[in-house]
Coordinates of C-alpha atoms and ligand atoms in Angstrom, one line a residue:
M1 CA 251.8 137.2 148.3
G2 CA 249.5 138.5 145.5
R3 CA 245.8 138.9 145.6
V4 CA 244.3 136.5 148.1
G5 CA 240.9 134.9 148.1
V6 CA 238.8 132.4 150.1
L7 CA 236.3 130.1 148.5
L8 CA 233.6 128.9 150.8
L9 CA 232.0 125.7 149.7
N10 CA 228.5 124.7 150.5
L11 CA 225.7 122.5 149.4
G12 CA 223.1 125.1 148.2
G13 CA 219.4 124.9 148.5
P14 CA 216.3 125.8 146.5
E15 CA 215.3 129.4 147.1
Q16 CA 211.8 129.0 145.8
L17 CA 209.4 126.1 145.5
Q18 CA 209.9 125.9 141.7
D19 CA 213.7 125.4 142.3
V20 CA 213.1 122.2 144.3
R21 CA 212.9 119.8 141.4
P22 CA 215.9 121.0 139.4
F23 CA 217.8 121.2 142.7
L24 CA 217.0 117.6 143.5
Y25 CA 218.0 116.7 139.9
N26 CA 221.4 118.3 140.4
L27 CA 221.9 116.5 143.7
F28 CA 221.0 113.1 142.4
S29 CA 223.1 113.6 139.2
D30 CA 226.1 113.6 141.4
P31 CA 228.0 110.3 141.4
E32 CA 229.3 111.2 144.9
I33 CA 225.7 111.0 146.1
I34 CA 224.6 108.0 144.2
R35 CA 227.1 106.0 142.1
L36 CA 225.7 103.7 139.5
P37 CA 227.4 100.8 137.7
F38 CA 227.0 102.6 134.4
A39 CA 227.5 106.4 134.0
W40 CA 224.8 106.6 131.4
M41 CA 222.2 105.7 134.0
Q42 CA 223.0 108.6 136.3
K43 CA 221.0 111.3 134.6
P44 CA 217.8 109.2 133.9
L45 CA 217.9 108.0 137.5
A46 CA 218.4 111.6 138.8
W47 CA 215.4 112.6 136.6
M48 CA 213.4 109.7 138.0
I49 CA 214.2 110.3 141.7
S50 CA 213.7 114.1 141.4
T51 CA 210.4 113.5 139.7
L52 CA 209.2 111.1 142.3
R53 CA 210.5 113.1 145.3
Y54 CA 210.0 116.8 144.5
Q55 CA 206.4 117.2 145.7
K56 CA 207.1 115.8 149.1
S57 CA 210.2 117.8 149.3
Q58 CA 208.3 121.0 148.2
E59 CA 205.9 120.4 151.1
N60 CA 208.8 120.5 153.5
Y61 CA 210.2 123.7 152.0
K62 CA 206.7 125.2 152.1
A63 CA 206.6 124.5 155.8
I64 CA 209.8 126.6 156.4
G65 CA 208.6 129.6 154.3
G66 CA 208.9 128.4 150.7
G67 CA 212.7 128.0 150.3
S68 CA 216.1 127.2 151.9
P69 CA 217.8 129.9 153.9
L70 CA 221.2 128.5 153.0
R71 CA 222.2 131.0 150.4
R72 CA 221.3 134.0 152.6
I73 CA 223.1 132.6 155.6
T74 CA 226.2 131.5 153.7
E75 CA 226.5 134.9 152.1
E76 CA 226.2 136.5 155.6
Q77 CA 228.9 134.2 156.8
A78 CA 231.1 135.2 153.8
L79 CA 230.6 138.9 154.6
A80 CA 231.3 138.4 158.3
L81 CA 234.5 136.4 157.5
Q82 CA 235.7 139.0 155.1
G83 CA 235.1 141.7 157.8
S84 CA 236.9 139.6 160.4
L85 CA 239.9 139.1 158.1
Q86 CA 239.9 142.8 157.4
E87 CA 240.0 143.6 161.1
K88 CA 243.0 141.3 161.4
G89 CA 244.8 143.3 158.7
H90 CA 244.2 141.0 155.7
D91 CA 242.6 142.3 152.6
I92 CA 241.1 139.0 151.4
R93 CA 238.0 138.6 149.2
V94 CA 235.6 135.8 150.1
Y95 CA 233.6 133.9 147.5
V96 CA 230.7 131.4 147.8
G97 CA 230.4 128.3 145.6
M98 CA 227.4 126.0 146.0
R99 CA 227.4 122.4 144.8
Y100 CA 223.8 122.0 143.7
W101 CA 222.2 125.5 143.4
N102 CA 223.0 129.2 142.9
P103 CA 225.6 130.6 143.2
F104 CA 227.3 127.5 141.7
T105 CA 230.9 126.6 142.3
E106 CA 231.7 127.2 138.6
E107 CA 230.4 130.8 139.0
A108 CA 232.5 131.4 142.0
V109 CA 235.6 130.1 140.2
A110 CA 234.8 132.4 137.2
K111 CA 234.8 135.4 139.6
I112 CA 238.1 134.3 141.2
K113 CA 239.6 134.2 137.7
R114 CA 238.1 137.6 136.9
D115 CA 239.5 139.1 140.1
Q116 CA 243.0 137.6 139.3
I117 CA 243.3 135.9 142.6
E118 CA 246.8 134.4 143.0
D119 CA 246.5 132.7 146.4
L120 CA 243.4 130.8 147.3
V121 CA 242.2 129.0 150.5
I122 CA 239.4 126.6 149.8
L123 CA 237.2 126.2 152.9
P124 CA 234.2 123.9 152.9
L125 CA 231.5 124.9 155.4
Y126 CA 231.2 121.3 156.6
P127 CA 233.1 120.8 159.8
Q128 CA 233.5 117.1 159.1
F129 CA 234.7 115.6 155.8
S130 CA 232.5 113.3 153.7
I131 CA 233.0 112.2 150.1
S132 CA 229.4 113.2 149.6
T133 CA 229.8 116.8 150.6
S134 CA 233.3 118.5 150.7
G135 CA 234.6 115.6 148.6
S136 CA 232.0 116.2 145.9
S137 CA 232.8 119.9 145.8
F138 CA 236.6 119.2 145.6
R139 CA 235.9 116.9 142.7
V140 CA 234.2 119.7 140.8
L141 CA 237.1 122.0 141.5
E142 CA 239.6 119.4 140.6
K143 CA 238.0 119.0 137.1
L144 CA 237.8 122.7 136.6
W145 CA 241.5 122.9 137.5
E146 CA 242.4 120.1 135.1
Q147 CA 240.6 121.8 132.2
D148 CA 241.9 125.3 132.7
P149 CA 245.6 126.2 132.6
S150 CA 244.9 129.7 134.0
L151 CA 243.5 128.2 137.2
Q152 CA 246.7 126.0 137.5
K153 CA 248.6 129.2 138.1
I154 CA 246.7 129.9 141.4
D155 CA 248.5 128.8 144.5
Y156 CA 245.7 127.1 146.3
T157 CA 245.3 125.0 149.4
V158 CA 242.3 123.1 150.7
I159 CA 241.1 122.7 154.3
P160 CA 239.5 119.2 154.3
S161 CA 237.8 119.4 157.7
W162 CA 238.1 121.4 160.9
Y163 CA 235.7 119.9 163.5
S164 CA 238.4 120.0 166.2
R165 CA 239.2 123.7 165.9
P166 CA 239.1 125.4 169.4
G167 CA 236.9 128.3 168.2
Y168 CA 234.3 126.0 166.6
L169 CA 234.2 123.9 169.7
Q170 CA 233.9 127.0 172.0
A171 CA 231.1 128.5 169.8
M172 CA 229.2 125.1 169.8
T173 CA 229.5 124.7 173.6
E174 CA 228.3 128.3 174.2
L175 CA 225.1 127.6 172.2
I176 CA 224.6 124.2 173.9
Q177 CA 225.2 125.7 177.4
Q178 CA 222.7 128.5 176.7
E179 CA 220.0 125.9 175.7
I180 CA 220.8 123.7 178.8
E181 CA 220.2 126.8 181.0
H182 CA 216.6 126.9 179.8
C183 CA 216.0 123.3 180.8
E184 CA 214.1 122.2 183.9
Q185 CA 216.8 119.7 184.9
P186 CA 220.0 121.2 183.5
E187 CA 222.3 118.6 185.2
Q188 CA 220.5 115.6 183.8
V189 CA 219.0 116.5 180.5
P190 CA 220.5 114.2 177.8
I191 CA 222.4 116.0 175.0
F192 CA 221.3 114.5 171.7
F193 CA 223.7 115.0 168.8
S194 CA 222.0 114.5 165.4
A195 CA 224.3 114.3 162.4
H196 CA 223.2 114.0 158.8
G197 CA 223.6 110.4 157.8
V198 CA 225.4 108.7 154.9
P199 CA 224.9 105.2 153.5
V200 CA 227.0 102.7 155.5
S201 CA 228.8 101.6 152.2
Y202 CA 230.4 105.1 152.0
V203 CA 232.2 104.5 155.3
E204 CA 232.8 100.7 155.1
E205 CA 233.5 100.3 151.4
A206 CA 234.5 103.7 150.0
G207 CA 236.6 104.7 153.0
D208 CA 234.7 107.9 153.9
P209 CA 236.2 109.2 157.2
Y210 CA 232.8 110.9 158.0
R211 CA 231.6 108.6 160.8
D212 CA 235.0 108.8 162.6
E213 CA 235.0 112.6 162.3
I214 CA 231.4 112.9 163.5
E215 CA 232.3 110.7 166.5
G216 CA 235.5 112.7 167.1
C217 CA 233.6 115.9 166.9
T218 CA 230.9 114.8 169.4
A219 CA 233.6 113.6 171.9
A220 CA 235.5 117.0 171.5
I221 CA 232.3 119.0 172.1
M222 CA 231.5 117.0 175.2
Q223 CA 235.0 117.4 176.5
T224 CA 234.9 121.2 175.9
L225 CA 231.5 121.4 177.5
N226 CA 232.8 119.6 180.5
R227 CA 229.3 118.7 182.0
P228 CA 228.0 115.5 183.6
N229 CA 225.0 115.2 181.2
P230 CA 224.6 111.9 179.3
H231 CA 224.9 112.2 175.5
V232 CA 223.7 110.3 172.5
L233 CA 224.8 110.4 168.8
A234 CA 222.4 109.5 166.0
Y235 CA 222.0 110.0 162.3
Q236 CA 219.1 111.7 160.5
S237 CA 217.9 112.4 156.9
R238 CA 218.1 108.9 155.5
V239 CA 217.1 108.7 151.8
G240 CA 216.3 105.6 149.8
P241 CA 216.2 101.9 150.7
V242 CA 219.9 101.2 151.6
E243 CA 221.3 101.0 155.1
W244 CA 222.5 104.3 156.5
L245 CA 224.7 105.0 159.5
Q246 CA 222.9 104.0 162.7
P247 CA 221.4 104.6 165.2
Y248 CA 218.7 106.5 163.2
T249 CA 217.6 109.7 164.9
E250 CA 213.9 108.8 165.1
E251 CA 214.7 105.4 166.6
A252 CA 217.1 106.9 169.2
I253 CA 214.4 109.5 170.2
L254 CA 211.9 106.7 170.7
E255 CA 214.4 104.7 172.7
L256 CA 215.0 107.6 175.1
A257 CA 211.2 108.2 175.5
K258 CA 210.9 104.5 176.3
E259 CA 213.5 104.9 179.0
G260 CA 211.4 107.7 180.6
V261 CA 213.3 110.7 179.3
K262 CA 211.0 113.8 179.5
E263 CA 213.4 116.5 178.3
L264 CA 215.9 116.6 175.5
V265 CA 218.5 119.0 174.0
V266 CA 219.0 118.3 170.3
V267 CA 222.3 119.5 168.7
P268 CA 222.5 119.5 164.9
I269 CA 226.1 118.6 164.3
S270 CA 227.0 118.3 160.6
F271 CA 226.2 121.7 159.4
V272 CA 226.9 125.3 160.5
S273 CA 223.7 127.0 159.1
E274 CA 220.0 126.6 159.6
H275 CA 218.6 124.6 156.7
I276 CA 215.7 122.3 155.9
E277 CA 216.9 119.5 158.1
T278 CA 217.1 121.7 161.2
L279 CA 214.0 123.9 160.5
E280 CA 211.7 121.2 159.3
E281 CA 213.1 117.7 160.1
I282 CA 214.2 118.4 163.6
D283 CA 212.0 121.3 164.6
M284 CA 208.8 119.8 163.2
E285 CA 209.1 116.1 162.5
Y286 CA 211.3 114.9 165.4
R287 CA 209.7 117.4 167.8
E288 CA 206.3 115.9 167.0
L289 CA 207.6 112.3 167.3
A290 CA 209.3 113.1 170.6
E291 CA 206.2 114.8 172.1
E292 CA 203.9 112.0 171.0
A293 CA 206.3 109.5 172.6
G294 CA 206.2 111.4 175.9
I295 CA 209.2 113.8 175.8
E296 CA 207.5 116.9 177.0
K297 CA 210.3 119.4 176.5
F298 CA 212.2 119.3 173.2
H299 CA 214.9 121.9 173.0
R300 CA 217.0 122.5 169.8
V301 CA 220.3 124.2 169.8
P302 CA 220.5 126.8 167.0
A303 CA 223.0 126.5 164.2
L304 CA 226.2 128.6 164.4
N305 CA 225.3 130.9 161.4
T306 CA 227.3 134.1 162.1
H307 CA 228.3 133.4 165.7
P308 CA 231.2 135.8 166.3
V309 CA 233.5 133.2 168.0
F310 CA 232.9 130.8 165.0
I311 CA 233.5 133.5 162.4
N312 CA 236.7 134.6 164.2
D313 CA 237.9 131.0 164.2
L314 CA 237.2 130.7 160.4
A315 CA 239.3 133.8 159.9
E316 CA 242.2 132.4 162.1
M317 CA 241.9 129.1 160.1
V318 CA 242.3 131.0 156.8
I319 CA 245.3 132.9 158.0
E320 CA 247.0 129.7 159.3
A321 CA 246.3 127.9 156.1
L322 CA 248.1 130.6 154.1
D323 CA 251.2 130.0 156.0
A324 CA 251.0 126.2 156.2
P325 CA 252.1 123.7 153.5
N326 CA 249.5 123.5 150.7
I327 CA 247.0 120.6 150.7
K328 CA 246.0 119.7 147.1
F329 CA 242.8 118.0 145.8
S330 CA 244.8 114.8 145.2
D331 CA 245.8 114.7 148.9
V332 CA 242.1 114.5 150.1
A333 CA 240.2 111.2 150.4
H334 CA 238.7 110.0 147.1
P335 CA 236.5 107.0 146.9
G336 CA 238.3 104.2 145.0
K337 CA 237.5 104.5 141.3
K338 CA 235.9 101.1 141.3
T339 CA 233.8 101.7 144.4
K340 CA 230.2 101.2 143.7
M341 CA 227.9 103.3 145.7
Y342 CA 224.5 102.5 144.3
P343 CA 221.4 101.3 146.0
Q344 CA 221.3 97.8 144.6
E345 CA 224.5 97.0 146.5
S346 CA 222.7 96.7 149.8
W347 CA 219.5 95.2 148.7
E348 CA 220.4 91.8 150.0
W349 CA 217.4 89.8 148.7
G350 CA 219.5 86.7 148.1
L351 CA 222.2 84.7 149.7
T352 CA 224.3 83.6 146.8
T353 CA 226.4 85.6 144.3
T354 CA 224.2 84.4 141.4
A355 CA 221.1 85.5 143.2
E356 CA 222.7 88.9 143.9
V357 CA 223.4 89.3 140.2
W358 CA 219.8 88.5 139.3
N359 CA 218.6 90.8 142.0
G360 CA 220.6 93.6 140.4
R361 CA 219.3 92.8 137.0
L362 CA 215.7 92.7 138.2
A363 CA 216.2 96.0 140.0
M364 CA 217.5 97.5 136.7
L365 CA 214.5 96.2 134.8
G366 CA 212.2 97.7 137.5
M367 CA 214.0 101.0 137.1
I368 CA 213.5 101.0 133.3
G369 CA 209.9 100.1 133.9
I370 CA 209.3 103.1 136.2
L371 CA 211.1 105.3 133.7
I372 CA 208.8 104.2 130.9
E373 CA 205.8 104.7 133.2
I374 CA 206.8 108.2 134.1
M375 CA 207.3 109.0 130.4
T376 CA 204.1 107.5 129.2
G377 CA 201.9 108.4 132.2
Q378 CA 200.5 104.8 132.3
G379 CA 201.3 101.7 134.3
P380 CA 200.8 100.0 137.7
L381 CA 202.2 102.8 139.8
H382 CA 199.7 105.2 138.4
F383 CA 197.0 102.6 138.9
I384 CA 197.7 102.3 142.6
G385 CA 198.1 106.1 143.0
L386 CA 201.9 106.2 143.6
L387 CA 202.5 108.4 140.5
Ligands
LIG1 C1 227.1 117.0 156.2 C2 226.0 117.2 155.7 C3 225.4 116.4 154.6 C4 225.7 115.1 154.2 C5 226.7 114.2 154.7 C6 224.7 114.8 153.1 C7 224.7 113.6 152.4 C8 223.6 113.3 151.7 N1 222.4 114.0 151.4 C9 221.6 113.3 150.6 C10 220.4 113.7 150.1 C11 219.7 114.9 150.3 N2 220.2 116.0 151.0 C12 219.4 117.0 150.9 C13 219.5 118.2 151.5 C14 220.6 118.6 152.3 N3 221.7 117.8 152.6 C15 222.5 118.5 153.4 C16 223.7 118.1 154.0 C17 224.3 116.9 153.9 N4 223.9 115.9 153.0 C18 221.9 119.8 153.6 C19 222.4 121.0 154.4 C20 220.7 119.8 152.9 C21 219.6 121.0 152.8 C22 219.8 122.1 151.9 C23 218.7 123.0 152.1 O1 217.9 123.2 151.1 O2 218.5 123.6 153.1 C24 218.3 116.6 150.1 C25 217.1 117.6 149.7 C26 216.1 117.8 150.7 C27 215.1 116.7 150.7 O3 214.5 116.4 149.7 O4 215.0 116.0 151.7 C28 218.5 115.3 149.7 C29 217.6 114.5 148.8 C30 222.3 112.0 150.3 C31 221.7 111.0 149.4 C32 223.5 112.0 151.0 C33 224.6 111.0 151.0 C34 224.8 110.1 150.1
FE2_2 FE1 221.9 115.8 152.3

């Protein structure tokens, strides 16, 4: 075996407030996040959504200190993984490639080339696979590989998902157990798993295994935890007007409050680092919602970050992947080429096919109208104060 590397994939996050708008632009430019019927619409729509959204989003990043901790934590995880591999006798260099912000996946691949890596394990830091996360990063890599013959010489393998790994489950249950011990009624407190959502169409039309993997992960954690507590699974961070996976976290919290629940342990489940959706959405928004609804004690389980049991398991996973048959980009779930994943699809304003076509056309006209309004600075949305 020649020089060996690991490429850790992650989403990336704005490090300062001024990064928020271009970060959102990168995110919404991704057809794996929003797919439109015409490719030419992607960039104008990304520009439009990032323009409409960035100030609200900046407020959230301001509330957690002015930027995402994702880069810092991911780099700490990379360092810890490299150290753990070293302790196990493997001289393996670990690289970080982010999908929507620095250090970008393309930069990591340039370093891998520069260091003349010959064997590469590609490991997304998402325990469960979604076409919108790991799938999107694999797409970027697949394109880079297609365009560059020198990359094609690298013997690579990908790890599509790893939510049922014993070390991951053990680390998660240790953290949950610790939080439960702080509860007033440890035997009864409900364990509330909150996963990042995706639009329903991803799962039901594009064949995304994400919901199955999230459900499998929740069941495996509960089995490892081996406690009598009731548990709930819900989905957070919905964006836009389409239907996302349900139940929605906010509705599920209110439902529990209505049933008289006074104490809750919330477990973020789709991500292994603290980020905006744990630090702001759960710790601030959902906590406030829960407390106002009568849930007096709102506990949140911390993200794994550099938990030693978790890092050790990542190292084991890399070593096992080097000995296992390779998994290639083409072996991993792709959305069908013709699958449409754009908002209009679920805006069911009409009952007939003709009406649906017209709904789509009207939505398109509306979008062009908003675009013109943003460019000219004049129009009805400015008049009512939305822009
Ligand atoms: C497994 C995790 C994630 C899935 C699945 C996912 C899908 C998904 N996300 C958006 C839109 C946004 N995501 C944003 C931030 C963000 N998303 C994830 C993880 C998943 N996303 C993380 C870890 C983060 C935070 C990064 C950080 O800065 O800490 C944002 C920006 C934040 C905001 O403005 O609210 C958006 C927008 C979609 C549309 C989607 C599936 C289609
Ligand atoms: Fe997201």
